[in-house]
GROMACS .gro file of C-alpha atoms in nm:
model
  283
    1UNK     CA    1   0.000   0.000   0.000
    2UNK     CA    2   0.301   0.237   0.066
    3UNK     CA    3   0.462   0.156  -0.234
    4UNK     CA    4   0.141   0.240  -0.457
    5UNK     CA    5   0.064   0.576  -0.227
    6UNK     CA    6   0.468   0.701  -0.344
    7UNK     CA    7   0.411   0.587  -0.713
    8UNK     CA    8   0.097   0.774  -0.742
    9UNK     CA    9   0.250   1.054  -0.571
   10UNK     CA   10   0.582   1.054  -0.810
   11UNK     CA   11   0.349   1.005  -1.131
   12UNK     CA   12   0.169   1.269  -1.012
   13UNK     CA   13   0.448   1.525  -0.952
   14UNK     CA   14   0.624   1.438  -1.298
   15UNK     CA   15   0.275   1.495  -1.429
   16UNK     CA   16   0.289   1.879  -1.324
   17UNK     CA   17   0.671   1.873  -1.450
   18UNK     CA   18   0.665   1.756  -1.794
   19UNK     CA   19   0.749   1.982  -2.047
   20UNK     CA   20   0.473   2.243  -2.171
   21UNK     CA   21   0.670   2.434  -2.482
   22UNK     CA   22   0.974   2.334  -2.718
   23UNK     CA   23   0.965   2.675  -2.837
   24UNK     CA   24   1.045   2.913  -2.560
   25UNK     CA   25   1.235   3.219  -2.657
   26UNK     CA   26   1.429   3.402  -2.407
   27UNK     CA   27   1.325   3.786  -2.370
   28UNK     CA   28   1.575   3.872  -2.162
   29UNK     CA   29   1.899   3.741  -1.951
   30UNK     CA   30   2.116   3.987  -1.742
   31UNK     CA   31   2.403   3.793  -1.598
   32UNK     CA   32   2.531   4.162  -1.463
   33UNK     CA   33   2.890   4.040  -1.635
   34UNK     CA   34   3.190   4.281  -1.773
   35UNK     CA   35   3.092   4.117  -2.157
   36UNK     CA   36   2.840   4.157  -2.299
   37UNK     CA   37   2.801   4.448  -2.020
   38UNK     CA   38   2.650   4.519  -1.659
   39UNK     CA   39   2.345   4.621  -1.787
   40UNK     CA   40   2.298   4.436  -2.106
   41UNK     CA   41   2.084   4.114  -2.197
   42UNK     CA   42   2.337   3.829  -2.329
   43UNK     CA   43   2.001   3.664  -2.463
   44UNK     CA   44   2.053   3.807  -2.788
   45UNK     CA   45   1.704   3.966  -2.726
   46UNK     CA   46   1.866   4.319  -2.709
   47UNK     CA   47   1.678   4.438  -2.379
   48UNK     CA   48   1.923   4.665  -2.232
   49UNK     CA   49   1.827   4.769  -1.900
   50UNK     CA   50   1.895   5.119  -1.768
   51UNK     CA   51   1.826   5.237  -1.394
   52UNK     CA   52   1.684   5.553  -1.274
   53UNK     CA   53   1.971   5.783  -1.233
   54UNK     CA   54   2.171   5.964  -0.917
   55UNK     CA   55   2.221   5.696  -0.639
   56UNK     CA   56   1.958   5.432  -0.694
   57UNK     CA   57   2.205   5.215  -0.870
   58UNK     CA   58   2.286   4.888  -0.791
   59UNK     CA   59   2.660   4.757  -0.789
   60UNK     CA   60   2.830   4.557  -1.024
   61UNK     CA   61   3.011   4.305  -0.770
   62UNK     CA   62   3.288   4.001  -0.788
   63UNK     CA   63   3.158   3.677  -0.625
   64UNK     CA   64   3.420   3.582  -0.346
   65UNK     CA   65   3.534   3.295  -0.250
   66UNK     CA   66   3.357   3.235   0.002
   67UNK     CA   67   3.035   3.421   0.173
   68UNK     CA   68   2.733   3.558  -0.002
   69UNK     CA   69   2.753   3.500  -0.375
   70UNK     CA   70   3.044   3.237  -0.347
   71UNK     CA   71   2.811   2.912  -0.460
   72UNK     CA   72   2.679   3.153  -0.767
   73UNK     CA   73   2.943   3.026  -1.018
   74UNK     CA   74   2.900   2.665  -0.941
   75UNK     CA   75   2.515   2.693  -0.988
   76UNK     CA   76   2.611   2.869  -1.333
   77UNK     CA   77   2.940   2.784  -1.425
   78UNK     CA   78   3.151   3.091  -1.577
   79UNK     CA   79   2.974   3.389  -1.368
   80UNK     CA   80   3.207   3.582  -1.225
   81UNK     CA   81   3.006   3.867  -1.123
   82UNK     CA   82   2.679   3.962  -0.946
   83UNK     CA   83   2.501   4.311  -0.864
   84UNK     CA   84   2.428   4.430  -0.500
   85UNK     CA   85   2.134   4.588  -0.446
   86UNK     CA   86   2.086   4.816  -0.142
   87UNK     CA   87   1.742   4.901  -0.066
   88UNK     CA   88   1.579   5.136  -0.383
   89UNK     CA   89   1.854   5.076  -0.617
   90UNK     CA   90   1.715   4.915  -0.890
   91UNK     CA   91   1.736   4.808  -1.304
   92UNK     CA   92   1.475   4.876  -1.490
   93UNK     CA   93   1.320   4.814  -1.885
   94UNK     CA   94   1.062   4.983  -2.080
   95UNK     CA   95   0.725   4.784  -2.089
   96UNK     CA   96   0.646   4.592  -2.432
   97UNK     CA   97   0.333   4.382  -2.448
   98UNK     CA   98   0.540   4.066  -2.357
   99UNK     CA   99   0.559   4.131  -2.025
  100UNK     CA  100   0.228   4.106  -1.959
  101UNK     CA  101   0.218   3.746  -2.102
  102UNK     CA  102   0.016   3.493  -1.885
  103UNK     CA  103   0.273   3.249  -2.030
  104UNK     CA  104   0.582   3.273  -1.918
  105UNK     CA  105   0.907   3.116  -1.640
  106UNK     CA  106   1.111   3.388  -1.460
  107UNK     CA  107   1.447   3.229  -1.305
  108UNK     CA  108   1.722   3.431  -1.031
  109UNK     CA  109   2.017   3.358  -0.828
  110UNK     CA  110   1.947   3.533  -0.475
  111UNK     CA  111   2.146   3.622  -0.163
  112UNK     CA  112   1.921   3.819   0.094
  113UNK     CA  113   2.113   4.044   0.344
  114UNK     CA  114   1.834   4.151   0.519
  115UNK     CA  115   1.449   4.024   0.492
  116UNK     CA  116   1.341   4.259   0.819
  117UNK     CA  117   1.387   4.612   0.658
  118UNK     CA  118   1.194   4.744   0.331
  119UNK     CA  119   0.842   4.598   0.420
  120UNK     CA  120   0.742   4.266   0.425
  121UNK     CA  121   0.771   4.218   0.032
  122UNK     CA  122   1.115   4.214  -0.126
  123UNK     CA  123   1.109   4.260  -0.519
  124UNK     CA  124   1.313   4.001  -0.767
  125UNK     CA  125   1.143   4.103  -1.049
  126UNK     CA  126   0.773   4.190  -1.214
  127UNK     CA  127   0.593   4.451  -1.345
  128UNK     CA  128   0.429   4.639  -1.030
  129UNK     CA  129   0.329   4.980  -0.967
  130UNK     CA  130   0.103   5.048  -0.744
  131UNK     CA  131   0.107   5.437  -0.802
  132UNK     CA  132  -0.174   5.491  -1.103
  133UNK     CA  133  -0.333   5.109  -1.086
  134UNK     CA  134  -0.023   4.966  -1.281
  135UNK     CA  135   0.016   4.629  -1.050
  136UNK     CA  136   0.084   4.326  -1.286
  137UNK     CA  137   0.286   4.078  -1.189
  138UNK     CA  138   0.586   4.031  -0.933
  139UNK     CA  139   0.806   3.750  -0.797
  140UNK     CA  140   0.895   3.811  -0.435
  141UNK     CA  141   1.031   3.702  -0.108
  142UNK     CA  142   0.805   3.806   0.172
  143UNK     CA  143   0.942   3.794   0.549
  144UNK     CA  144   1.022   4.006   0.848
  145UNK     CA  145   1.319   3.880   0.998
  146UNK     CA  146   1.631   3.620   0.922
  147UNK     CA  147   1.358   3.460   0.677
  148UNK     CA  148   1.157   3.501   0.401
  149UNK     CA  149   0.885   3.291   0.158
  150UNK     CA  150   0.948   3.262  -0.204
  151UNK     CA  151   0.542   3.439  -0.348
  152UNK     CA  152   0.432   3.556  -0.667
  153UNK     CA  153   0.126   3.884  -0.652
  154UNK     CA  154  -0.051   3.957  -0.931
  155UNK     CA  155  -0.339   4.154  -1.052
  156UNK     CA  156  -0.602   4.180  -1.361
  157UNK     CA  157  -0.705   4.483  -1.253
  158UNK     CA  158  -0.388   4.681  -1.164
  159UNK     CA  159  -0.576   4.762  -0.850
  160UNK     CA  160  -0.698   4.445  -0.682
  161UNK     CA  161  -0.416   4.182  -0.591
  162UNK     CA  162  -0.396   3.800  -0.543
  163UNK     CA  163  -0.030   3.657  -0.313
  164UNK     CA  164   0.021   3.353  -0.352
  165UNK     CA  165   0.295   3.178  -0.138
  166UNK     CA  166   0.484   2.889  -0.235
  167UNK     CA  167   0.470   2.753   0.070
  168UNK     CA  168   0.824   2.642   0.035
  169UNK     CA  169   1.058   2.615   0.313
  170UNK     CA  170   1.153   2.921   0.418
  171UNK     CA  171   1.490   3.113   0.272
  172UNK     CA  172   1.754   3.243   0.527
  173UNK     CA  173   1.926   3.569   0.512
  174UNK     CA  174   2.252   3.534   0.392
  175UNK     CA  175   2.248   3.207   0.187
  176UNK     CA  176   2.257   3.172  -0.193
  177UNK     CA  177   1.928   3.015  -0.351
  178UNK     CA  178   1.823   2.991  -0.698
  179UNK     CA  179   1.499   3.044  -0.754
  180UNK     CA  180   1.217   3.003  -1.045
  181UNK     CA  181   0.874   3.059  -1.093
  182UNK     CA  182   0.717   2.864  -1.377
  183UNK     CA  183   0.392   3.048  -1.456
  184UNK     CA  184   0.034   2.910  -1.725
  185UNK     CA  185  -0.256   3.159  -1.559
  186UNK     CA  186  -0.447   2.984  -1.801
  187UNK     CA  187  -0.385   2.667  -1.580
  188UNK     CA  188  -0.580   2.730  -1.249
  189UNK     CA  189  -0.536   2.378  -1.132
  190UNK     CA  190  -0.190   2.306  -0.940
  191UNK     CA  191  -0.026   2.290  -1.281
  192UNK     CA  192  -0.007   2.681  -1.335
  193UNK     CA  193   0.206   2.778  -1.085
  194UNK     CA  194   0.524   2.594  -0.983
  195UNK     CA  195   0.804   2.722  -0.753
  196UNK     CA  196   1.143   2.613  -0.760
  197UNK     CA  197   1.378   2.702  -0.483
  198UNK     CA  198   1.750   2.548  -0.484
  199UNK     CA  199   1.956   2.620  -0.162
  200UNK     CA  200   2.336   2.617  -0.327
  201UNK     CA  201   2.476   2.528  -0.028
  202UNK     CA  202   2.314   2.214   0.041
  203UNK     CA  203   2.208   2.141  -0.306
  204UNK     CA  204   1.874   2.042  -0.165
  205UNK     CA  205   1.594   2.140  -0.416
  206UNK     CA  206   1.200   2.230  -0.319
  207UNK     CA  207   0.921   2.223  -0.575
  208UNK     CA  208   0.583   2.328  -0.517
  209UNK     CA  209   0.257   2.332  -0.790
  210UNK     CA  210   0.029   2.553  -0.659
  211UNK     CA  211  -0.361   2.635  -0.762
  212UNK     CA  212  -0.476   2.982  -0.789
  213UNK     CA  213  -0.769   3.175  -0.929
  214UNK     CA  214  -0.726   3.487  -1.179
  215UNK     CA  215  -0.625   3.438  -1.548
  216UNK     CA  216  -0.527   3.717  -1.633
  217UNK     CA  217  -0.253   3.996  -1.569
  218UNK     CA  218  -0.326   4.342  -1.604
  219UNK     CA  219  -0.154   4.522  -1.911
  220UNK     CA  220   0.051   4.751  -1.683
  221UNK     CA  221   0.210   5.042  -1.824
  222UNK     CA  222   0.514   4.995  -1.587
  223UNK     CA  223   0.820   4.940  -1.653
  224UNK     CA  224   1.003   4.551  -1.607
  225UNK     CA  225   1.161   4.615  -1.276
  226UNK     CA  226   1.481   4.419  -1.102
  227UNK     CA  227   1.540   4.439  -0.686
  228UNK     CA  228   1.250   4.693  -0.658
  229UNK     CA  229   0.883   4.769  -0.769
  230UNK     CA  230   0.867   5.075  -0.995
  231UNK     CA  231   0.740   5.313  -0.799
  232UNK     CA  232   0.992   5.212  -0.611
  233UNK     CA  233   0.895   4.996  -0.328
  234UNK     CA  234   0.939   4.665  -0.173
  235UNK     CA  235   1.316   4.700  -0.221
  236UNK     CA  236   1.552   4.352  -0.210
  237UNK     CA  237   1.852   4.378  -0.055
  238UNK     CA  238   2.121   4.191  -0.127
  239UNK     CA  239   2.252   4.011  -0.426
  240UNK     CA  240   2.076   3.904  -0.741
  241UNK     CA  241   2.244   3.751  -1.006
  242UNK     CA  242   2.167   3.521  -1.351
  243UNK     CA  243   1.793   3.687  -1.412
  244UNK     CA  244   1.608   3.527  -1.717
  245UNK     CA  245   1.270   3.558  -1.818
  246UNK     CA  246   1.155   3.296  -2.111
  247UNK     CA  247   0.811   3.334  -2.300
  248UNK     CA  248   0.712   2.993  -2.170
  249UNK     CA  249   0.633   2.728  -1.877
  250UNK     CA  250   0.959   2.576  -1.899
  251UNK     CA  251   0.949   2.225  -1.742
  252UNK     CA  252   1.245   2.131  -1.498
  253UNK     CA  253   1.485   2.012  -1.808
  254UNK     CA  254   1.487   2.362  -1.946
  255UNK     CA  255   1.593   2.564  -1.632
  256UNK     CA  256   1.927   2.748  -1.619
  257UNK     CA  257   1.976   2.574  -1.287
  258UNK     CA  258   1.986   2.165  -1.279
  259UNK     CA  259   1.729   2.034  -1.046
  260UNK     CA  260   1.667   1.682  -0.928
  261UNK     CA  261   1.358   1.473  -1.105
  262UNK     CA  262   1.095   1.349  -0.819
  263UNK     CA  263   1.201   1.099  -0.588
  264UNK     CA  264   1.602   1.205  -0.594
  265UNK     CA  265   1.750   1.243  -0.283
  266UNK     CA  266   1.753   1.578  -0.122
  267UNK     CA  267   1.421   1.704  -0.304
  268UNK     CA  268   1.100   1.794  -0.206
  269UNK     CA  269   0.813   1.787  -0.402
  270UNK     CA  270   0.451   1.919  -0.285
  271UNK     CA  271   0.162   1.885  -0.525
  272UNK     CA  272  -0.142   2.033  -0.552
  273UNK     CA  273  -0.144   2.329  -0.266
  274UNK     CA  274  -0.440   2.488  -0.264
  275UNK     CA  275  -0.344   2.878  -0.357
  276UNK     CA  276  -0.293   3.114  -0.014
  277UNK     CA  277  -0.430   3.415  -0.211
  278UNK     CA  278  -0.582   3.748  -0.057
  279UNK     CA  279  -0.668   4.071  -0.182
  280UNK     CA  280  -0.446   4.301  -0.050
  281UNK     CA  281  -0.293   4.639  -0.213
  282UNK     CA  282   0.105   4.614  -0.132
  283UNK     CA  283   0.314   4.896  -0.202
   0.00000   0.00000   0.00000
């Protein structure tokens, strides 16, 4: 009987994994490098990202040794560098319809300093603006102290907003994680969300599929934001490194970041979570 419960459970998880597009085009990948350029996209896509000016710029930083950024280069072999983001600093990139894709898988290397300062929300990446109804989308950490929850918030309104939490374990200040959200809005079951969270330092690897309600994103007129909203608000702080954003659910096989299939040591899977969304209006 235990053996059938796991099988079902392991079908059922490489179910929600399996591949949903052979097509996916890159629109953007800032590896924050000296070539092709701190701010440009080594995609190909040509997104060069700017930032707003006087001293809201993040730092162009060499990954040490050892310490905060150190397990970057073995996650993605041949970084070098990462950018350090204070509180406000941020990149930014003018909105195009893409961005507003229901479709899509946004990936990051991560190293929080500090999850108790800049509210509870802490900005990877997304489309938010909260100032003129312009809330789309945004990938997120959310904590108050040493620790933080991997969450996506979205809108179809621009006004209105659904969190979701991953409900993955939680991340700890100071510790390099990769991270991934692979996104179908169309999808409402457990399929159209999935969370991937990576801690580098103990290579173990957490994977949750996770239900939610809304369809559809709000064509914000904000621009794609990195370590802040675009107000700004909701500031990371910390490092961010490797950021990619494909057109498409990418399954597990296609992420920049190697992960585990189910039922490989030193992964956990969840399925089917029923979606912890509220309405709330974040900064």
């Amino acid at each position: 009987m235990h053996f059938r419960l796991t099988l079902k459970i392991a079908i059922a998880a490489a179910a929600l994994l399996a591949p949903v597009s052979a097509s996916a085009a890159v629109l953007g990948y800032w590896q924050f490098e000296d070539t092709p350029g701190f701010f440009e996209d080594s995609s190909g896509s040509a997104r060069t990202l700017t930032t707003p000016g006087g001293a809201a710029i993040p730092t162009q930083v060499a990954l040490p040794g050892s310490g905060p950024g150190s397990a970057f280069a073995t996650a993605v072999p041949g970084t070098t560098k990462a950018a350090s983001f204070d509180g406000g600093d941020r990149f930014r990139r003018a909105d195009e319809p893409a961005f507003t894709d229901t479709t899509f898988t946004v990936e990051a290397l991560i190293n929080g300093s500090d999850f108790a300062t800049n509210s509870n929300q802490k900005s990877i990446i997304g489309q938010w603006n909260s100032t003129g109804n312009q809330r789309s989308w945004l990938l997120a950490v959310n904590g108050s102290g040493a620790t933080a929850i991997l969450n996506f918030l979205y809108s179809n309104d621009g006004i209105a907003t659904s969190a979701v939490s991953s409900g993955l374990p939680a991340l700890a200040a100071g510790t390099d994680y990769y991270v991934a959200l692979a996104v179908d809005l169309s999808d409402t079951s457990a399929g159209g969300l999935t969370f991937y969270q990576k801690n580098l330092s103990t290579g173990v690897v957490s994977i949750a599929s996770v239900a939610h309600a809304g369809t559809t994103l709000n064509d914000s007129a904000a621009l794609l934001t990195i370590g802040a909203t675009d107000q700004p608000s909701s500031a990371f702080t910390g490092l961010i490194d490797e950021v990619r954003y494909s057109d498409a659910r990418l399954a597990s096989t296609g992420l920049l970041v190697t992960v585990p299939e189910p039922g490989t040591a030193g992964l956990a899977v969840v399925v089917g979570l029923a979606a912890l969304a509220r309405r709330r209006r974040p900064a």
